[in-house]
XYZ file of C-alpha atoms in Angstrom:
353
model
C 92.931 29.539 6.142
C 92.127 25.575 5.520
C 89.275 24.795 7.704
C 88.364 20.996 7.430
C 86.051 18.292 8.884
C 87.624 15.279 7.916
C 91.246 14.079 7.724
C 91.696 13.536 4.066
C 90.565 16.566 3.221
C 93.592 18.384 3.629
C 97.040 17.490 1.577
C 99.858 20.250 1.174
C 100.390 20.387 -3.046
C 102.815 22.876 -2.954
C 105.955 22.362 -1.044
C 109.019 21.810 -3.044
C 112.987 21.504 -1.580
C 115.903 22.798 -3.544
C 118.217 20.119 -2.995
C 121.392 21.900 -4.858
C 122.572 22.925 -1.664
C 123.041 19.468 -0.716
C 123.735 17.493 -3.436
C 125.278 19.878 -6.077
C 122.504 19.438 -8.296
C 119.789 20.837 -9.677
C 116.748 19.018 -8.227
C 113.362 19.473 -6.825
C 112.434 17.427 -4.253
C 107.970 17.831 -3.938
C 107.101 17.015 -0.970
C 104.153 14.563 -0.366
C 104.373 14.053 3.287
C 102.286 16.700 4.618
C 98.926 15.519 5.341
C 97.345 13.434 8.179
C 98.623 10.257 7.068
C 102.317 11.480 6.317
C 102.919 10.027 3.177
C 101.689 10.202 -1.056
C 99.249 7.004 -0.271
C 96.518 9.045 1.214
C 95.793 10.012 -2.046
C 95.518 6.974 -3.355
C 93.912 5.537 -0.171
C 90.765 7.920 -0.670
C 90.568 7.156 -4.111
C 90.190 3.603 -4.061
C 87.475 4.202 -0.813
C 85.367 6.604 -2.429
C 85.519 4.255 -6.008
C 84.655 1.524 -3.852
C 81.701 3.755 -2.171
C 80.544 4.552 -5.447
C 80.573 1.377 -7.186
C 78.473 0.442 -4.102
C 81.325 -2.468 -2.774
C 81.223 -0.793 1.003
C 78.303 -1.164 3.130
C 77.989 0.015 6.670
C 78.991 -3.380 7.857
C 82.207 -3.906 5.557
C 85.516 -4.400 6.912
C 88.198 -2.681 4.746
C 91.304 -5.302 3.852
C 94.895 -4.347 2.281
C 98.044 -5.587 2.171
C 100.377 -2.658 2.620
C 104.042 -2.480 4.013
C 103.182 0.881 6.495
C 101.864 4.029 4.413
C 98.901 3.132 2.843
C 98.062 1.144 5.960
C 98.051 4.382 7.805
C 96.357 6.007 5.432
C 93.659 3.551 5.039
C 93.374 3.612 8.905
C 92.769 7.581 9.142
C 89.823 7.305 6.397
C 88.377 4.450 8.223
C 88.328 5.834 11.375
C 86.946 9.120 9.903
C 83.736 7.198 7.737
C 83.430 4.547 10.285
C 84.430 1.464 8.524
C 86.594 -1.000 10.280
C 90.087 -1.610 8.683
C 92.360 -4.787 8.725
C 96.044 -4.339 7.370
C 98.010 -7.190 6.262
C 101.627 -6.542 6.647
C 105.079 -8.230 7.691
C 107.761 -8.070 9.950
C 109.676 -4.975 8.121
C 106.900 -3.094 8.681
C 108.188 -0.047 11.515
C 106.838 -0.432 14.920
C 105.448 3.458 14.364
C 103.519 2.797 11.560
C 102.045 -0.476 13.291
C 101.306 1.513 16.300
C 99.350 4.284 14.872
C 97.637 2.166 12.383
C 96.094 0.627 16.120
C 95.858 3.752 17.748
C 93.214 4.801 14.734
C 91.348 2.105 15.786
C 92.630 -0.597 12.999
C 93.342 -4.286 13.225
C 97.291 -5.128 11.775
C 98.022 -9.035 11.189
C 101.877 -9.354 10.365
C 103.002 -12.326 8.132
C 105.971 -14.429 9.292
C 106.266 -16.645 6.163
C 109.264 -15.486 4.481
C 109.098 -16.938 0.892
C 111.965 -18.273 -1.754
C 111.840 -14.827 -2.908
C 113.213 -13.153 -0.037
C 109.847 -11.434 -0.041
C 106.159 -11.749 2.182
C 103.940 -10.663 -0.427
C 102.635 -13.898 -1.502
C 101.880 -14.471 1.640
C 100.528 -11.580 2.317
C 97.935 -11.969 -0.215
C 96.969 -15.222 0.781
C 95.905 -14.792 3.369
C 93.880 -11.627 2.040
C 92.164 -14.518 0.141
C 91.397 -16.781 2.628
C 90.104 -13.955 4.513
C 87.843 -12.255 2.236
C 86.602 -16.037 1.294
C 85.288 -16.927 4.789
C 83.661 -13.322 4.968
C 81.593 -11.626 2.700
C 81.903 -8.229 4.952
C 85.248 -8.054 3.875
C 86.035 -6.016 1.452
C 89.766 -5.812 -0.757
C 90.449 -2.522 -1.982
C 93.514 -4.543 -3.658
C 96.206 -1.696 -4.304
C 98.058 -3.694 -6.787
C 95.428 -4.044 -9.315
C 93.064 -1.058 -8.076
C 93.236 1.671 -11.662
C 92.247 4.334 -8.750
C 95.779 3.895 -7.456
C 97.108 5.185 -10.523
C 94.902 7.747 -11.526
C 94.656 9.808 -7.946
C 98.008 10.491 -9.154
C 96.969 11.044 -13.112
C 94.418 13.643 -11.564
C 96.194 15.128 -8.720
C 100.203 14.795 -8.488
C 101.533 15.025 -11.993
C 99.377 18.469 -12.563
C 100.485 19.851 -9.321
C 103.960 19.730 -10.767
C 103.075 20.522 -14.069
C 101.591 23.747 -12.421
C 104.770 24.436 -10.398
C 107.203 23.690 -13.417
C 105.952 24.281 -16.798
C 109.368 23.161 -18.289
C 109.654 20.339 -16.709
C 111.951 17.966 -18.038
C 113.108 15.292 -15.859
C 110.896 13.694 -13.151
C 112.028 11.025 -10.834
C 109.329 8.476 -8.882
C 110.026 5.600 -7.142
C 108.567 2.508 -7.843
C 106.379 0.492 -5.621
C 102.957 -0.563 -7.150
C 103.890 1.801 -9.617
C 100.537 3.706 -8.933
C 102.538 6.691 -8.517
C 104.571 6.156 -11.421
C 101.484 5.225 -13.851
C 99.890 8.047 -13.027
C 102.731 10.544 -13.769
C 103.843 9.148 -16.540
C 100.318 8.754 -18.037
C 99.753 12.324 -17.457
C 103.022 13.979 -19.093
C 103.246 11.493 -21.705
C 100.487 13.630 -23.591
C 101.947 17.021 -21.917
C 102.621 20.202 -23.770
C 106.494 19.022 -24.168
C 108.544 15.677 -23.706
C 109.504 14.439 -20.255
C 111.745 12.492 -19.604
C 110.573 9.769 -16.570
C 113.520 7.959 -14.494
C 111.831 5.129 -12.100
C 113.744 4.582 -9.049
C 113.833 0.950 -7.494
C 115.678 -0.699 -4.928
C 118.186 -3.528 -5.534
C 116.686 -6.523 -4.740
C 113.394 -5.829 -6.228
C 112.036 -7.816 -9.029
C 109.567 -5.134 -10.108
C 111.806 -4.413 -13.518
C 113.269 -7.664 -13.555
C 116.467 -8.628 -12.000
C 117.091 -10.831 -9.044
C 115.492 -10.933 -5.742
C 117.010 -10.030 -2.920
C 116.367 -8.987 0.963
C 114.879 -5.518 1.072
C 114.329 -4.601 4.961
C 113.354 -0.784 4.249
C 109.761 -0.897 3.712
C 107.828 1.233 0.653
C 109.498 0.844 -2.720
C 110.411 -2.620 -4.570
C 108.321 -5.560 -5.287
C 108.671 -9.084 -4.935
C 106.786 -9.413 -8.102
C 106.164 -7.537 -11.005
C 103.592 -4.792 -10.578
C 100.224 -5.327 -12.475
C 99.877 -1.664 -13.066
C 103.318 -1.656 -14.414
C 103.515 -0.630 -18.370
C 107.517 -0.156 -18.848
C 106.751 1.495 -22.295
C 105.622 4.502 -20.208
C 109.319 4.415 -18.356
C 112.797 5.973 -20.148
C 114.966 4.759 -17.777
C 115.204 2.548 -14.358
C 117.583 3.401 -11.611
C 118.363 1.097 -9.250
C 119.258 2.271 -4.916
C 120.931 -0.095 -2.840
C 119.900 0.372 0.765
C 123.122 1.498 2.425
C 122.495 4.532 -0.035
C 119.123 5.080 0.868
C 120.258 5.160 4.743
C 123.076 7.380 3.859
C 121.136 9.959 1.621
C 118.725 9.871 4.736
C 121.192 10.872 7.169
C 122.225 13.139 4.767
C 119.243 15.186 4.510
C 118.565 14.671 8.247
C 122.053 16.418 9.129
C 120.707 19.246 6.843
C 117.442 19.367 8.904
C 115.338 17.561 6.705
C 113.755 13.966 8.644
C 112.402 12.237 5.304
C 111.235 8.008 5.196
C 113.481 5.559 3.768
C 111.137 5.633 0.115
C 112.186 9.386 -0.125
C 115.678 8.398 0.513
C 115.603 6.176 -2.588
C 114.290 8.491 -4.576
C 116.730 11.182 -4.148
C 119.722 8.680 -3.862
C 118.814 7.542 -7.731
C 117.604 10.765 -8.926
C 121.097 12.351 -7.633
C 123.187 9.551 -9.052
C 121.534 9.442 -12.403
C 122.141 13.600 -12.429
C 125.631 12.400 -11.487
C 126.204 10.678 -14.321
C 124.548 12.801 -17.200
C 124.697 16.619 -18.446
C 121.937 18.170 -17.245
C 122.970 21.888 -17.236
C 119.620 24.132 -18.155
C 117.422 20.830 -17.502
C 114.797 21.147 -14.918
C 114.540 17.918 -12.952
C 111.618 17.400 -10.407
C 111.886 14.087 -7.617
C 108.677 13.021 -5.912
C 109.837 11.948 -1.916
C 106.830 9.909 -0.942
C 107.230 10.343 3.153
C 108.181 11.988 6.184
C 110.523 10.224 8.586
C 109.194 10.215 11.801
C 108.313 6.378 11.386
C 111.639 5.147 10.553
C 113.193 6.707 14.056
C 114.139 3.607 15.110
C 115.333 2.027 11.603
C 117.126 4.182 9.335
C 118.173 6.558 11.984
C 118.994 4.175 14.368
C 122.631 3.634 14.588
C 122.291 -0.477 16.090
C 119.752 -1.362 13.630
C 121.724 -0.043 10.338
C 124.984 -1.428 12.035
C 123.786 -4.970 12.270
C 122.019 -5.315 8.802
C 124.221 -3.193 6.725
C 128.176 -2.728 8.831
C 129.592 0.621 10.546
C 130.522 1.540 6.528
C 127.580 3.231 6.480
C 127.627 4.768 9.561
C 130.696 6.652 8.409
C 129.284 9.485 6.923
C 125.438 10.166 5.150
C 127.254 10.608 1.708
C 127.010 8.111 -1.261
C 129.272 5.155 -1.824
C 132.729 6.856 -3.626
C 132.923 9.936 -1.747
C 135.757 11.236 -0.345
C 134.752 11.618 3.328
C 138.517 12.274 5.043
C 138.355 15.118 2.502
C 135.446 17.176 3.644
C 136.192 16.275 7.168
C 133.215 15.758 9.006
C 132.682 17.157 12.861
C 133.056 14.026 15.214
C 130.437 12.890 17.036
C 128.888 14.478 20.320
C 130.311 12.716 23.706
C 127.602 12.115 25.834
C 128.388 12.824 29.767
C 127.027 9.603 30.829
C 128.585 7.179 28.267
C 126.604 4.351 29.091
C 123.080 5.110 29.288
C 122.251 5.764 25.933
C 123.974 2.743 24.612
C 121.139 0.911 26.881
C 118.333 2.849 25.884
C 119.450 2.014 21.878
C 119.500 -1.554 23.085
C 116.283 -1.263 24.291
C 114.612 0.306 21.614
C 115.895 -1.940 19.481
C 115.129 -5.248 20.901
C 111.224 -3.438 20.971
């Protein structure tokens, strides 16, 4: 029985979800959700705090600063509520209204970014203003996730031998690509395993983080508007790219089989089951990293207005990838409610929030 004192001291390892069932293929899904701060970044939240501790950078005066589009945010939040630091998060306007509210009901500060650049993307600005901050105050302190080696390594010393623990013939692993923390640190780790593996990034279309052309991402967590620093490609076999009316549908999939997972986790398995698609992977063991829960995309992914009027009622369809037959597996129509118009109000409202 876990007995704990401090938030971050507890993170479920062990949970895996055979996704055959759903998709037809053989894939692991490890789930990272299941902690305090609901995603993978409270790993590398706490590792950048206590290297920063260590390295003596934090003083009890220091005000913790990071950019972060909603998961390390909240994770960030939790520790500093827990050590007593205060905590400013520099985000933008994708950011979900749950993950801004309970980065301020742990007692942080959250400035959202309006300026939009060329790029289709806020980080730039973002990161100014992290400057401009951190140059008027010397209590401020920038834990700088992009560029922080602790991002990478929490994952080096924790994630990748979790999994090589739980499948000791591992040989496919999917992780999406954000900082590429995650990624750097898995890849690092089996590149000197005990036997190849192969390692598929997953990144969203529109991202520049592999190269490419930018374009508007509104689901927050994986894709960059820049290359990552941490990035080294000649750790990476393949990229997949997810367009986001797949991530919303892979969602919905998974929700309608009782599984609520975030919009990076819909990525993820969206490119790790089209890439399986598309190759011979019979007697292969494939493992797929789903970075969050989806509690804080309620009123995004799973809300019918919000994917109408950014991506069309296409995707409202059905939760199955682009191609697929739906007439043919005839889905159940939808549930009539008895008062017809009250929920279409409460959406409204929700929305317009």
């Amino acid at each position: 029985m876990p007995v704990i004192s401090v938030p971050y001291a507890f993170n479920e390892e062990e949970l895996y979800v055979d996704l055959r069932p759903i998709f037809g293929h053989s894939l692991f899904l490890k789930c990272e959700g299941f902690n305090f701060a609901g995603s993978i970044k409270l790993k590398a939240a706490t590792a950048m705090v206590e290297s920063a501790e260590r390295e003596g950078d934090l003083r009890p005066d220091s005000v913790l600063v990071e950019s972060s589009s909603g998961n390390l945010g909240v994770a960030l939040s939790m520790i500093a509520a827990s050590k007593g630091y205060r905590f400013l998060c520099v985000t933008d306007s994708r950011c979900n209204l749950a993950t801004r509210l309970m980065m301020e009901a742990l007692g942080s500060q959250v400035h959202v970014v309006a300026d939009e650049e060329s790029n289709g993307g806020f980080l730039g600005a973002r990161l100014a203003y992290i400057r401009s901050l951190c140059a008027s105050d010397d209590r401020c302190v920038w834990l700088s996730q992009y560029t922080n080696p602790s991002n990478w390594k929490a994952h080096y010393r924790t994630t990748a031998p979790a999994i090589a623990r739980s499948f000791p013939q591992l040989d496919l692993l999917f992780v999406g690509a954000g900082t590429a923390g995650t990624l750097m640190g898995c890849a690092r780790y089996f590149r000197n395993w005990h036997r190849p593996v192969q390692i598929i990034a997953v990144d969203s279309v529109g991202s520049v983080a592999f190269g490419g052309n930018p374009g508007r991402r509104m689901i927050p967590g994986l894709g960059m508007s820049v290359r990552p620093p941490l990035l080294d490609e000649s750790y990476v076999d393949e990229v997949v790219r997810v367009a986001e009316a797949d991530t919303i549908r892979t969602c919905r999939r998974l929700a309608r089989r009782g599984f609520v997972f975030g919009g990076s986790t819909g990525t993820v398995v969206s490119g790790a089951t089209d890439w399986l698609a598309r190759h011979d992977t019979r007697g292969l063991t494939a493992v797929a990293l789903a970075p969050d829960l989806g509690e804080r995309y309620l009123d995004t992914v799973y809300q019918d207005n919000w994917v109408q009027d950014l991506y069309g009622e296409d995707v409202l369809r059905s939760e199955f990838p682009s191609g697929t037959d739906v007439d043919a597996i005839g889905l159940m129509p939808p549930l009539r409610s008895s008062e017809p118009q009250s929920q279409p109000r409460e959406r409204r409202r929700r929305h317009d929030a």
